[in-house]
PDB file of C-alpha atoms and ligand atoms in Angstrom:
ATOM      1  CA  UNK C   1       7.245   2.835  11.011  1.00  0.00           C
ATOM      2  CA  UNK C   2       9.951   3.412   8.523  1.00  0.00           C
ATOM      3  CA  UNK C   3      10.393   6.766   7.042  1.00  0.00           C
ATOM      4  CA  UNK C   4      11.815   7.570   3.516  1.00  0.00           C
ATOM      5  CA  UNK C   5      11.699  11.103   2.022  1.00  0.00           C
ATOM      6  CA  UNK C   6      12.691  11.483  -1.674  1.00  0.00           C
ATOM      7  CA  UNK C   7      14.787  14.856  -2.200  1.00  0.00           C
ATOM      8  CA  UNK C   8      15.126  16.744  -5.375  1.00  0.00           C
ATOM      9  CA  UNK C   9      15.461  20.707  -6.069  1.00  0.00           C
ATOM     10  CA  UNK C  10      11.544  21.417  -7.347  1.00  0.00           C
ATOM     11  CA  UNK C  11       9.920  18.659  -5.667  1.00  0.00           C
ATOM     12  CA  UNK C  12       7.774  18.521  -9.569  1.00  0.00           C
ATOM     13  CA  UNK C  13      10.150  16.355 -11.377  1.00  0.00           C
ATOM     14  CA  UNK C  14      12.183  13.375  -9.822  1.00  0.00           C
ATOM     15  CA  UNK C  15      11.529  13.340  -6.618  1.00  0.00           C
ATOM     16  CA  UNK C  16       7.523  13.031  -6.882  1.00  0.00           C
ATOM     17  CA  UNK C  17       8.294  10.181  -9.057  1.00  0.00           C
ATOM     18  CA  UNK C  18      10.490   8.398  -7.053  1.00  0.00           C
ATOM     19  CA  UNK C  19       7.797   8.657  -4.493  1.00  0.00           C
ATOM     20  CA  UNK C  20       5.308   7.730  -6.436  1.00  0.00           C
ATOM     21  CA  UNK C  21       7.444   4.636  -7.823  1.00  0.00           C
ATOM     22  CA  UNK C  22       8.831   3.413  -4.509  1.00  0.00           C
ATOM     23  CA  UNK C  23       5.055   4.222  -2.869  1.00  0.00           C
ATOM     24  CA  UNK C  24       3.544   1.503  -5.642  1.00  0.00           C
ATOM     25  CA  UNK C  25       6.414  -1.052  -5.003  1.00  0.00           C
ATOM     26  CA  UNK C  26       5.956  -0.870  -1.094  1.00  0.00           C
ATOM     27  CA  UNK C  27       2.177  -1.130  -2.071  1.00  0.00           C
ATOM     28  CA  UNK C  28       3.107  -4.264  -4.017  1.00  0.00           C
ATOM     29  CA  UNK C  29       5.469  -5.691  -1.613  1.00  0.00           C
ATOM     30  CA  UNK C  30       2.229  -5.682   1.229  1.00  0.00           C
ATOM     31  CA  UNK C  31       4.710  -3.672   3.239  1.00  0.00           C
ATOM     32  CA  UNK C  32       2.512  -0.278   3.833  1.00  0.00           C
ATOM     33  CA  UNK C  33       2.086  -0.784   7.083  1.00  0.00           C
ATOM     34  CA  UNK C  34       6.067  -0.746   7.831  1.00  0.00           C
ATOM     35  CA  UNK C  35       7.285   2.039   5.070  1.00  0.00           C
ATOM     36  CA  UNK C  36       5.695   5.606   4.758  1.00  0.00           C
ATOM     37  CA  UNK C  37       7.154   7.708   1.738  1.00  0.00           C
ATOM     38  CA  UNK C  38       7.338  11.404   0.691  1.00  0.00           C
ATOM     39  CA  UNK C  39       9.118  13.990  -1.526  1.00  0.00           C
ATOM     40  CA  UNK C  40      10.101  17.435  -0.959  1.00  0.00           C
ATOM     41  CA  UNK C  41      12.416  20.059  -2.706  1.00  0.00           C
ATOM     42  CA  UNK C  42      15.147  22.321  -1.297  1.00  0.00           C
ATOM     43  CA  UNK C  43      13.504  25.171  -3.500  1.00  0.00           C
ATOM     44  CA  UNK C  44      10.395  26.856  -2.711  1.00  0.00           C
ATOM     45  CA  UNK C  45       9.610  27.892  -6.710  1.00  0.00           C
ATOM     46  CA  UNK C  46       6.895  24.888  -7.360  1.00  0.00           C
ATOM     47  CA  UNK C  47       5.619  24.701  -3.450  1.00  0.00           C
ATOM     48  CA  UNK C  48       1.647  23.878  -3.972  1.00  0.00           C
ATOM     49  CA  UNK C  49       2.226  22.824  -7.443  1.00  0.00           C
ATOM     50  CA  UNK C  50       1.194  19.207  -9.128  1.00  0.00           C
ATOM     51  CA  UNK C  51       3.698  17.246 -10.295  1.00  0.00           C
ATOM     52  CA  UNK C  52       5.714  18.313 -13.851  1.00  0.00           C
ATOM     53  CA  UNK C  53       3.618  17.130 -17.016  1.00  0.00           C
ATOM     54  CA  UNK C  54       6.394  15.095 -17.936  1.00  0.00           C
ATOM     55  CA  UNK C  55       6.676  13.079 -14.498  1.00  0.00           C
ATOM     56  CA  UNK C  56       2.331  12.585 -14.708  1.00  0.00           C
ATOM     57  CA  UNK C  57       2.955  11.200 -18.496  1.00  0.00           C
ATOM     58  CA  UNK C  58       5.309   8.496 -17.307  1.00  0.00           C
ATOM     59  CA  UNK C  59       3.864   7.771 -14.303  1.00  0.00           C
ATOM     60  CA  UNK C  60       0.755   7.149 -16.281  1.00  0.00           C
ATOM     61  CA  UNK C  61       2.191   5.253 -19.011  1.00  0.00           C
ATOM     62  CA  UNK C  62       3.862   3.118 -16.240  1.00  0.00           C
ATOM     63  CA  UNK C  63       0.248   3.031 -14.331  1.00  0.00           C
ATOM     64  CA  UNK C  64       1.725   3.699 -11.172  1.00  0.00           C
ATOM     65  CA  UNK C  65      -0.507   6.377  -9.713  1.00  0.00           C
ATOM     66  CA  UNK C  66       0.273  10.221  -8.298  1.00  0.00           C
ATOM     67  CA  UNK C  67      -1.503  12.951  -6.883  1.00  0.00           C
ATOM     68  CA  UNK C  68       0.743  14.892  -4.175  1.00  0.00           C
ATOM     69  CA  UNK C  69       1.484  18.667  -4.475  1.00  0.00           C
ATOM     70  CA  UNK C  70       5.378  19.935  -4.314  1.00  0.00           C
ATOM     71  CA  UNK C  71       6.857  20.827  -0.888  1.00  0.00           C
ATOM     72  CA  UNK C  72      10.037  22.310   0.325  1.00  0.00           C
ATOM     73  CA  UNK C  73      11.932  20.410   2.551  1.00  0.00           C
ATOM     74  CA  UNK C  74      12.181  21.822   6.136  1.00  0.00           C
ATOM     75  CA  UNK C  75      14.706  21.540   8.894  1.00  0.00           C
ATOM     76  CA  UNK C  76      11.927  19.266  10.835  1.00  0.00           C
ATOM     77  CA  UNK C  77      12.141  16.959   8.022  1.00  0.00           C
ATOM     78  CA  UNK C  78      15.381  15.982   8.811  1.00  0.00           C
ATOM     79  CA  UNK C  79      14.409  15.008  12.008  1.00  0.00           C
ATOM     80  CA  UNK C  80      11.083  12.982  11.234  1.00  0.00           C
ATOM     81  CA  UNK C  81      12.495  10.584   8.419  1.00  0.00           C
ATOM     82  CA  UNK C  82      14.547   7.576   8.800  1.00  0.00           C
ATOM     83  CA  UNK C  83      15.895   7.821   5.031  1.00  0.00           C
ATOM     84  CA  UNK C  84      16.636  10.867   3.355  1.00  0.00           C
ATOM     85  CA  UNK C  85      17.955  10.373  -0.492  1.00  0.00           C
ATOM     86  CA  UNK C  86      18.887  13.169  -2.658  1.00  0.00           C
ATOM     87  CA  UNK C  87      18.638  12.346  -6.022  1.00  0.00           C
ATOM     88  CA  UNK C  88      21.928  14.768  -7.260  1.00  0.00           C
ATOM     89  CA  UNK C  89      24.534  16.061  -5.197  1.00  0.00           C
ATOM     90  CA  UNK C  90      23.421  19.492  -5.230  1.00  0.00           C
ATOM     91  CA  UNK C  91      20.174  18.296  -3.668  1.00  0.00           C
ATOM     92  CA  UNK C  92      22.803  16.613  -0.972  1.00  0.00           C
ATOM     93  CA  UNK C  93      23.889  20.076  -0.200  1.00  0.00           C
ATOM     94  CA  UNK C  94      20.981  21.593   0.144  1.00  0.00           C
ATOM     95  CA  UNK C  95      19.993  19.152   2.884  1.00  0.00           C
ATOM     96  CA  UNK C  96      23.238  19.362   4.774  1.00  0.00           C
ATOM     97  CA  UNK C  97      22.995  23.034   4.834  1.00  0.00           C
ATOM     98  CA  UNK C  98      19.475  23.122   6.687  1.00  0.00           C
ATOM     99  CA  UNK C  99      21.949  21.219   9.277  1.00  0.00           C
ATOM    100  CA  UNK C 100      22.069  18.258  11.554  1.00  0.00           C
ATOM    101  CA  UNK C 101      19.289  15.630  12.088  1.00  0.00           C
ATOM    102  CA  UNK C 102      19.028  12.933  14.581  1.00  0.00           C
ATOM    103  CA  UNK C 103      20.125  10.316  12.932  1.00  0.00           C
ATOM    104  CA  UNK C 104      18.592  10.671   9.690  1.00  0.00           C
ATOM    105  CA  UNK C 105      20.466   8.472   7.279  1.00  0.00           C
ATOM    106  CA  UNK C 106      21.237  11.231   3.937  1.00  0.00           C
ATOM    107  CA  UNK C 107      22.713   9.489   1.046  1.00  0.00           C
ATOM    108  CA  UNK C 108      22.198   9.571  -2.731  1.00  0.00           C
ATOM    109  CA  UNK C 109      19.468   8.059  -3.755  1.00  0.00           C
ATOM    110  CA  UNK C 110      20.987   5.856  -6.635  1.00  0.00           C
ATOM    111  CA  UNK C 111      24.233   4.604  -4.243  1.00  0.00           C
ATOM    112  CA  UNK C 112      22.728   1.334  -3.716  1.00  0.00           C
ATOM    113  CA  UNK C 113      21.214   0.773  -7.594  1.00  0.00           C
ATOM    114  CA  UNK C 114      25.366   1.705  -8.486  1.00  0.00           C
ATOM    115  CA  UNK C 115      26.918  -1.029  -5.777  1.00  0.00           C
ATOM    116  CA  UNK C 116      24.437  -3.637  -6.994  1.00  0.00           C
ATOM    117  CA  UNK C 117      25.382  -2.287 -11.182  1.00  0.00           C
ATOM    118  CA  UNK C 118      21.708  -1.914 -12.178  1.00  0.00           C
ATOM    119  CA  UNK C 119      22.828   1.883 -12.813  1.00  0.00           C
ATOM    120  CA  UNK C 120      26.095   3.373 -14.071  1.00  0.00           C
ATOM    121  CA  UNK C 121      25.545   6.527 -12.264  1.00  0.00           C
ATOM    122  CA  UNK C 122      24.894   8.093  -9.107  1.00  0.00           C
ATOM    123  CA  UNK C 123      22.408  11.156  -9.933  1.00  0.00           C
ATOM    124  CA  UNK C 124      19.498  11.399 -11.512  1.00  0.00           C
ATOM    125  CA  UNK C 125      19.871  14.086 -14.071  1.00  0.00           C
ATOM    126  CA  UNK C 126      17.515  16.765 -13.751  1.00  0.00           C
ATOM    127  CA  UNK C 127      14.272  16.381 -17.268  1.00  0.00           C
ATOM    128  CA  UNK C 128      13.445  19.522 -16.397  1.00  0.00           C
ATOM    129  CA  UNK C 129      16.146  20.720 -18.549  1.00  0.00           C
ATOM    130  CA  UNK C 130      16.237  18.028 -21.024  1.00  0.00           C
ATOM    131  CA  UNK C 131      12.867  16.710 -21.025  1.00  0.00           C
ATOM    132  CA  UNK C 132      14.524  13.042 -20.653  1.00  0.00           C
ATOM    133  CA  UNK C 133      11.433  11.639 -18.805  1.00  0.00           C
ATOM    134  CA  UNK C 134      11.531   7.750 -19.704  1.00  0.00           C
ATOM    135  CA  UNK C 135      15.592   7.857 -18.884  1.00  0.00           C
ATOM    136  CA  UNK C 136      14.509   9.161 -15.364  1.00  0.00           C
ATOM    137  CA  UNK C 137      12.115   6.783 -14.514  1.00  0.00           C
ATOM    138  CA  UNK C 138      14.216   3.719 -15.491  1.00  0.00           C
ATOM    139  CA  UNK C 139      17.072   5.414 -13.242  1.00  0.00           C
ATOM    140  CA  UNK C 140      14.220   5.692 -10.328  1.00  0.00           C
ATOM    141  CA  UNK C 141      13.098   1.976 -10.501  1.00  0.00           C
ATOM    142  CA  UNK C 142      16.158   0.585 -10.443  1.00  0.00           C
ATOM    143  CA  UNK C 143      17.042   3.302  -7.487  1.00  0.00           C
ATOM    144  CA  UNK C 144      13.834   2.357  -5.848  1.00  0.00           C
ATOM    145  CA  UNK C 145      14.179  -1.391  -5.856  1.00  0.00           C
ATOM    146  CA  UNK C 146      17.735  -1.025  -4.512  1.00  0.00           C
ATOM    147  CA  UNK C 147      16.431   1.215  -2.068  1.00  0.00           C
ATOM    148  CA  UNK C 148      13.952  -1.142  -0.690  1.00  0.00           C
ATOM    149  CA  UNK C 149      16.263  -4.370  -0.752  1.00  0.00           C
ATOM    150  CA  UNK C 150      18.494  -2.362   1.583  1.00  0.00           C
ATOM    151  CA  UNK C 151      15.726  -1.308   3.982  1.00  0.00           C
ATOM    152  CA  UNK C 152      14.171  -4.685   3.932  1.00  0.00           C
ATOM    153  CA  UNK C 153      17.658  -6.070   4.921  1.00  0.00           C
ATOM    154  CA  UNK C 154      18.584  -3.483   7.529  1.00  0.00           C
ATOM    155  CA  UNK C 155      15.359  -3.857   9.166  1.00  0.00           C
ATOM    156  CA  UNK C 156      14.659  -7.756   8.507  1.00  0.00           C
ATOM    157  CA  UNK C 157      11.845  -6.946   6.078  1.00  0.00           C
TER     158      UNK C 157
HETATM  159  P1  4NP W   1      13.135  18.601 -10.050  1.00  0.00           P
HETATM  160  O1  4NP W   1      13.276  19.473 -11.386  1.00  0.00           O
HETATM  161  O2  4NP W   1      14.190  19.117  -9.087  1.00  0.00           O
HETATM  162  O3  4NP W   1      13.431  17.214 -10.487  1.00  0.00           O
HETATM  163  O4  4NP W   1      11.734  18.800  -9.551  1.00  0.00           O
HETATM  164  C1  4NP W   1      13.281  20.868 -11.405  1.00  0.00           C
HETATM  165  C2  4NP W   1      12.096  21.556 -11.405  1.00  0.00           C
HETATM  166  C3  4NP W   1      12.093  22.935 -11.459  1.00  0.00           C
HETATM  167  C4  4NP W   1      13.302  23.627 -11.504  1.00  0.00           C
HETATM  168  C5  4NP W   1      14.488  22.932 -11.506  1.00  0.00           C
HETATM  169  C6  4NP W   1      14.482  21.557 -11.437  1.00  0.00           C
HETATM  170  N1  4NP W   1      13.306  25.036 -11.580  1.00  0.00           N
HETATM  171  O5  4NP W   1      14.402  25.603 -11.751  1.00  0.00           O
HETATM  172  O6  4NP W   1      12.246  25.664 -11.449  1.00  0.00           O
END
């Protein structure tokens, strides 16, 4: 089984939708049986908390369904998941600091969306600042189906 884990700072905002996105493309692709997903945050604030209003209106809109609760991300984490992708840089951080895994590949999320020029950038600006909902999720589809063509290559998907 492959293991991705979706990394923001609440765990309410960008990373339960990338989840929730890259969950109903693996769905989609028949490929649940090879790719497990979750989402955590480097924060504890929103631990136990449904996603942000925002990220349920645009999933819903988008009818690509959600119902997980925010985390924070633990050292163990880094350990039990294959892929690890921040969605900013300060998210990077804040998984480095927790330390080393083994063998955990930690990269941001929208790298491979920016190599293959689907995206001009490389982090997912934070809505819960800006409310910017709809520019999110177009950043995290195009992330997420960059994502997935590189795990489906590296692993002969
Ligand atoms: P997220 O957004 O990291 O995309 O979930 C945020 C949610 C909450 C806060 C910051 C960012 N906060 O400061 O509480």
């Amino acid at each position: 089984m492959i293991r991705v884990l979706f990394v923001c700072l609440g765990n309410i905002c960008r990373s339960p939708m990338a989840e929730a996105v890259f969950q109903d493309m693996i769905h989609k692709a028949g490929l649940t049986d090879q790719i497990t997903v979750d989402s955590a945050g480097t924060g504890y604030w929103h631990v136990g908390e449904t996603a942000h209003p925002g990220t349920l209106a645009v999933l819903r809109r988008n009818n690509v369904p959600y119902g997980g609760r925010a985390r924070q991300l633990t050292r163990a984490d880094l350990d039990r998941f294959d892929y690890i992708v921040a969605m900013d840089r300060e998210n990077l951080s804040g998984i480095r600091r927790l330390g080393a895994g083994s063998g955990a590949e930690v990269s941001l999320f929208l790298r491979w969306a920016k190599d293959a020029g689907t995206v001009a950038v490389d982090e997912v600006p934070d809505p819960w600042y800006d409310g910017k909902f709809d520019h999110v999720y177009q950043l995290v589809k195009h992330g997420c189906e960059a994502l997935l063509a590189h795990i489906r290559a590296q692993h002969s998907l």
